[in-house]
mmCIF file of C-alpha atoms in Angstrom:
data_model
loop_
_atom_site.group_PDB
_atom_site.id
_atom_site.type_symbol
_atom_site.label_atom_id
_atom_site.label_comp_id
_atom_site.label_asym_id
_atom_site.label_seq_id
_atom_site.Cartn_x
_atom_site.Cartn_y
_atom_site.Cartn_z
ATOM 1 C CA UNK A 1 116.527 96.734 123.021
ATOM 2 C CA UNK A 2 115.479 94.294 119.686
ATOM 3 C CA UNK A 3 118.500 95.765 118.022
ATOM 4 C CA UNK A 4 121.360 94.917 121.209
ATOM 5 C CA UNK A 5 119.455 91.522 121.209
ATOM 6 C CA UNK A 6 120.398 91.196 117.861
ATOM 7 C CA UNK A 7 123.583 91.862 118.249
ATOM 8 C CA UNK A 8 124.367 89.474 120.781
ATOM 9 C CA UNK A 9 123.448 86.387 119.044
ATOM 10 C CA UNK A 10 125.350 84.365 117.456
ATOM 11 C CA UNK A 11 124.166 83.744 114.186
ATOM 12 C CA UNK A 12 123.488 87.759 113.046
ATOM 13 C CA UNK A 13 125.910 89.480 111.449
ATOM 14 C CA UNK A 14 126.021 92.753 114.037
ATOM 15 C CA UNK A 15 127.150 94.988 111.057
ATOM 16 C CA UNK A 16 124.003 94.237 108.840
ATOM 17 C CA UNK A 17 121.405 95.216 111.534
ATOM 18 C CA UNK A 18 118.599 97.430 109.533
ATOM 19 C CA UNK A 19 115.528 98.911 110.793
ATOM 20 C CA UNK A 20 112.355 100.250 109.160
ATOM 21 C CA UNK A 21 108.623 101.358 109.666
ATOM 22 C CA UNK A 22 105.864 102.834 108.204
ATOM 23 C CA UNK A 23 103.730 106.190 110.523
ATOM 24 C CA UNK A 24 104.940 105.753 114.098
ATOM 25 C CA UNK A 25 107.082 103.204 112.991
ATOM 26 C CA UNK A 26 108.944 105.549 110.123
ATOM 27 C CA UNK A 27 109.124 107.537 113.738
ATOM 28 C CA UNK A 28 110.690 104.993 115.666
ATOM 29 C CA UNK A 29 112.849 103.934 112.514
ATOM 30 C CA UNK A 30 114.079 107.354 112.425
ATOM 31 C CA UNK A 31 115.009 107.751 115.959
ATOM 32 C CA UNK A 32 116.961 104.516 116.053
ATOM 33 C CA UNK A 33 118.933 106.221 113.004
ATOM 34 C CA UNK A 34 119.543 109.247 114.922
ATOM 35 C CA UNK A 35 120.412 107.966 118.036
ATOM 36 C CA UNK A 36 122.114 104.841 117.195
ATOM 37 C CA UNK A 37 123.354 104.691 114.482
ATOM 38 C CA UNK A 38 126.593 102.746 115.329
ATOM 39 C CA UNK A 39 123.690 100.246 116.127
ATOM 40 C CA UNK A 40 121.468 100.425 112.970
ATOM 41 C CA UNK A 41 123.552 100.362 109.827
ATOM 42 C CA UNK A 42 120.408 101.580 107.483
ATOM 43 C CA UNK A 43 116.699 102.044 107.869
ATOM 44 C CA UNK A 44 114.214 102.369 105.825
ATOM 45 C CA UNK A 45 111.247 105.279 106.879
ATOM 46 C CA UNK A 46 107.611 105.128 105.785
ATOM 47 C CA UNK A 47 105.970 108.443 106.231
ATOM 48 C CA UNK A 48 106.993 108.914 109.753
ATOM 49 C CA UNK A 49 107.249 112.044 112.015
ATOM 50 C CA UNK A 50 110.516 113.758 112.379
ATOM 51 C CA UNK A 51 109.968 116.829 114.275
ATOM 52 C CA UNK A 52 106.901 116.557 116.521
ATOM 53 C CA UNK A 53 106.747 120.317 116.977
ATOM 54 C CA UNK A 54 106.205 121.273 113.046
ATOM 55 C CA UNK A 55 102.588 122.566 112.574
ATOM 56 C CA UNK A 56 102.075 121.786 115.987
ATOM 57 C CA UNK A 57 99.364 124.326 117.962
ATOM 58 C CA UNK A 58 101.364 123.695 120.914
ATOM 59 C CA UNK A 59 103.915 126.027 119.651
ATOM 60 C CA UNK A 60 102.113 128.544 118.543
ATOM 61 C CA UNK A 61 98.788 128.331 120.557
ATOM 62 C CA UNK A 62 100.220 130.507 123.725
ATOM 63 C CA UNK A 63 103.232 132.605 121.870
ATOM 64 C CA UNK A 64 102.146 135.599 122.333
ATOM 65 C CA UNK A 65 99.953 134.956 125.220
ATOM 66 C CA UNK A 66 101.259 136.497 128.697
ATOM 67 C CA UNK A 67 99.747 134.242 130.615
ATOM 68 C CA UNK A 68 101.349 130.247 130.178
ATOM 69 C CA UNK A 69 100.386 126.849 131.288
ATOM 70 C CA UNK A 70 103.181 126.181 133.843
ATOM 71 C CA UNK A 71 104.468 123.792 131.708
ATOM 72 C CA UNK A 72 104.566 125.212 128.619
ATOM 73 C CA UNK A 73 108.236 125.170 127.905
ATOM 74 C CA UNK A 74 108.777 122.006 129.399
ATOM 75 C CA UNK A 75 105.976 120.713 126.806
ATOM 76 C CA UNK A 76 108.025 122.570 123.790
ATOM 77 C CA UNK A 77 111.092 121.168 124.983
ATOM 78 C CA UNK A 78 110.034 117.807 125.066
ATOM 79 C CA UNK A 79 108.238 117.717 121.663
ATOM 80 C CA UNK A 80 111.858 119.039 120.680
ATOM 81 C CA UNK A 81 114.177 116.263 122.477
ATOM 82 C CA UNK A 82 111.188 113.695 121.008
ATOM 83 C CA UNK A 83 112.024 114.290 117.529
ATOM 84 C CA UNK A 84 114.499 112.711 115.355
ATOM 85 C CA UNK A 85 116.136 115.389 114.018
ATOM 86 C CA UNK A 86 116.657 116.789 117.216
ATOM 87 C CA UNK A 87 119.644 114.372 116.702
ATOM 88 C CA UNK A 88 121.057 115.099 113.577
ATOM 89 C CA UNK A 89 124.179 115.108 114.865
ATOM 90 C CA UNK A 90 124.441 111.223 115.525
ATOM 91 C CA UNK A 91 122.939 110.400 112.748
ATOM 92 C CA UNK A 92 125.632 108.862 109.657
ATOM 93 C CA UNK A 93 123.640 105.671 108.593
ATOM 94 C CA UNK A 94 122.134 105.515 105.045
ATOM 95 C CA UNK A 95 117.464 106.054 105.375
ATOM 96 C CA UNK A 96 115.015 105.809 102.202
ATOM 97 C CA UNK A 97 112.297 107.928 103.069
ATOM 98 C CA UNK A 98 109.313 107.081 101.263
ATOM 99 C CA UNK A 99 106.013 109.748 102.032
ATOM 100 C CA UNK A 100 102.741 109.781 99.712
ATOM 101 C CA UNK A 101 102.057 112.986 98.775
ATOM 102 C CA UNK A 102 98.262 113.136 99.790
ATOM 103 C CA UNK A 103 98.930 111.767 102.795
ATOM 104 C CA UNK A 104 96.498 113.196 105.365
ATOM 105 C CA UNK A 105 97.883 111.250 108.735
ATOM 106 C CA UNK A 106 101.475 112.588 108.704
ATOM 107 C CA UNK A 107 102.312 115.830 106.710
ATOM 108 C CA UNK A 108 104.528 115.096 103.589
ATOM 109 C CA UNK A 109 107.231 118.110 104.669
ATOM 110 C CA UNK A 110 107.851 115.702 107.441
ATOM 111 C CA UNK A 111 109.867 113.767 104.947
ATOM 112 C CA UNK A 112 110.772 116.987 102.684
ATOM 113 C CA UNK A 113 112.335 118.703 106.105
ATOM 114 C CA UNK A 114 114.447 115.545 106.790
ATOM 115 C CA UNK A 115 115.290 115.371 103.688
ATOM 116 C CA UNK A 116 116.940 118.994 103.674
ATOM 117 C CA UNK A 117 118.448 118.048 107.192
ATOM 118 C CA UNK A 118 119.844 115.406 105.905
ATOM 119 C CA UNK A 119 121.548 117.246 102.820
ATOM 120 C CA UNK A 120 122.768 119.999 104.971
ATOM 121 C CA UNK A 121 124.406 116.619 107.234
ATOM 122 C CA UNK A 122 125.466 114.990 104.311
ATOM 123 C CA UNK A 123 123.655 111.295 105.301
ATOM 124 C CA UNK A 124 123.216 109.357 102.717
ATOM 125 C CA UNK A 125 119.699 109.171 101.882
ATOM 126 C CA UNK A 126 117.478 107.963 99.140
ATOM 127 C CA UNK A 127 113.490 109.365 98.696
ATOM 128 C CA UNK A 128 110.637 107.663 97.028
ATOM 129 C CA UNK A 129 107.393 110.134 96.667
ATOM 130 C CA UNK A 130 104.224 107.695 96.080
ATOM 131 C CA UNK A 131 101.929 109.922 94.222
ATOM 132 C CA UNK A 132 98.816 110.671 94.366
ATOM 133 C CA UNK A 133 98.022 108.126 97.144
ATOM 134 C CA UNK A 134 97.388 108.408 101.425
ATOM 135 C CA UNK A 135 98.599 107.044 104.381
ATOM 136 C CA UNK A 136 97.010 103.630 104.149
ATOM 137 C CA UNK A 137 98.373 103.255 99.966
ATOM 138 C CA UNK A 138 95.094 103.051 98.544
ATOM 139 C CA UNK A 139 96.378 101.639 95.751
ATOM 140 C CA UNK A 140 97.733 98.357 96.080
ATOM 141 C CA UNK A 141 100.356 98.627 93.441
ATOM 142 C CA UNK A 142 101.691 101.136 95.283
ATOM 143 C CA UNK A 143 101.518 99.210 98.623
ATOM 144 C CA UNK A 144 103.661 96.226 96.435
ATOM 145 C CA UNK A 145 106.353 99.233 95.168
ATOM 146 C CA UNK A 146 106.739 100.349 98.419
ATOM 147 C CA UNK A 147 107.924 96.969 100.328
ATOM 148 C CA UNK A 148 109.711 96.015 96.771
ATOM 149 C CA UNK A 149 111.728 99.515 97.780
ATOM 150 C CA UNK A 150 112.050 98.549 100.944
ATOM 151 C CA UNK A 151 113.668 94.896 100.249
ATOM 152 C CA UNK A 152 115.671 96.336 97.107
ATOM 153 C CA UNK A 153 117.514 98.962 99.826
ATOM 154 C CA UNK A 154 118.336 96.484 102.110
ATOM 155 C CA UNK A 155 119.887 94.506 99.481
ATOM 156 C CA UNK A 156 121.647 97.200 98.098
ATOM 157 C CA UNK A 157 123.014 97.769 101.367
ATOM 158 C CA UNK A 158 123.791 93.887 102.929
ATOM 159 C CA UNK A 159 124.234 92.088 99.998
ATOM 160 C CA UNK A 160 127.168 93.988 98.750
ATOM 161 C CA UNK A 161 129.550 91.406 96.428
#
């Protein structure tokens, strides 16, 4: 809804419309990629989920169980049609993933998975790993790299000459 605002008014430029996050945010950034990306032009994803089903105990905690909760496939499917790479195939706008590798909050192959997804896709993407840092950058200098990535890619991709 933020992003059709945006691209009714007047004074933004409706081809420059970027989006980024950081956790559910990275999520939400992510989604808007995948499933509008004649919307958002590029995005930029902090250490957000991709596929809510990876390492999830909900699809593995009644696999080879005969007896299901009645929902159980409803539950899988949703966790499925959740996740952004669920919609890999409307996703063609450029993402820098950035992910700390001890991060303890989201699982780094979140960003490693999308990453091969995206390959596979051919998206443009670009990946900063912060290492040796969490969730919540520890380390401030790290905190300062990451939003200094974060402005450089937008640049990179508005400010074009």
């Amino acid at each position: 809804a933020a992003g059709l605002w945006l691209k009714q008014q007047s004074f933004v430029d409706a081809s420059k419309i970027g989006v980024y996050g950081g956790s559910y945010g990275g999520y939400l950034t992510a989604m808007a990629l995948a499933k509008n990306s004649d919307l958002f032009v590029a995005g930029v994803d902090i250490h957000g989920v991709h596929d809510w089903g990876a390492n999830s105990s909900i699809m593995t905690a009644f696999q080879d169980k005969t007896e299901k909760p009645a929902d159980y496939q409803k539950a899988i499917t949703t966790a499925w049609l959740s996740s952004p790479v669920s919609a890999m195939d409307t996703w063609k706008s450029p993402v820098l993933i950035i992910h700390a590798d001890d991060d303890r909050n989201v699982r780094f192959n979140q960003s490693t998975d999308l990453i091969n997804r995206l390959e596979k896709k051919g998206i443009p993407y670009e990946s900063m790993v912060i290492v040796d840092d969490t969730h919540h950058w520890m380390n401030w200098e790290n905190s300062v790299k990451v939003y200094q990535a974060t402005a450089d890619f937008f640049v990179k991709k508005f400010m074009k000459k």
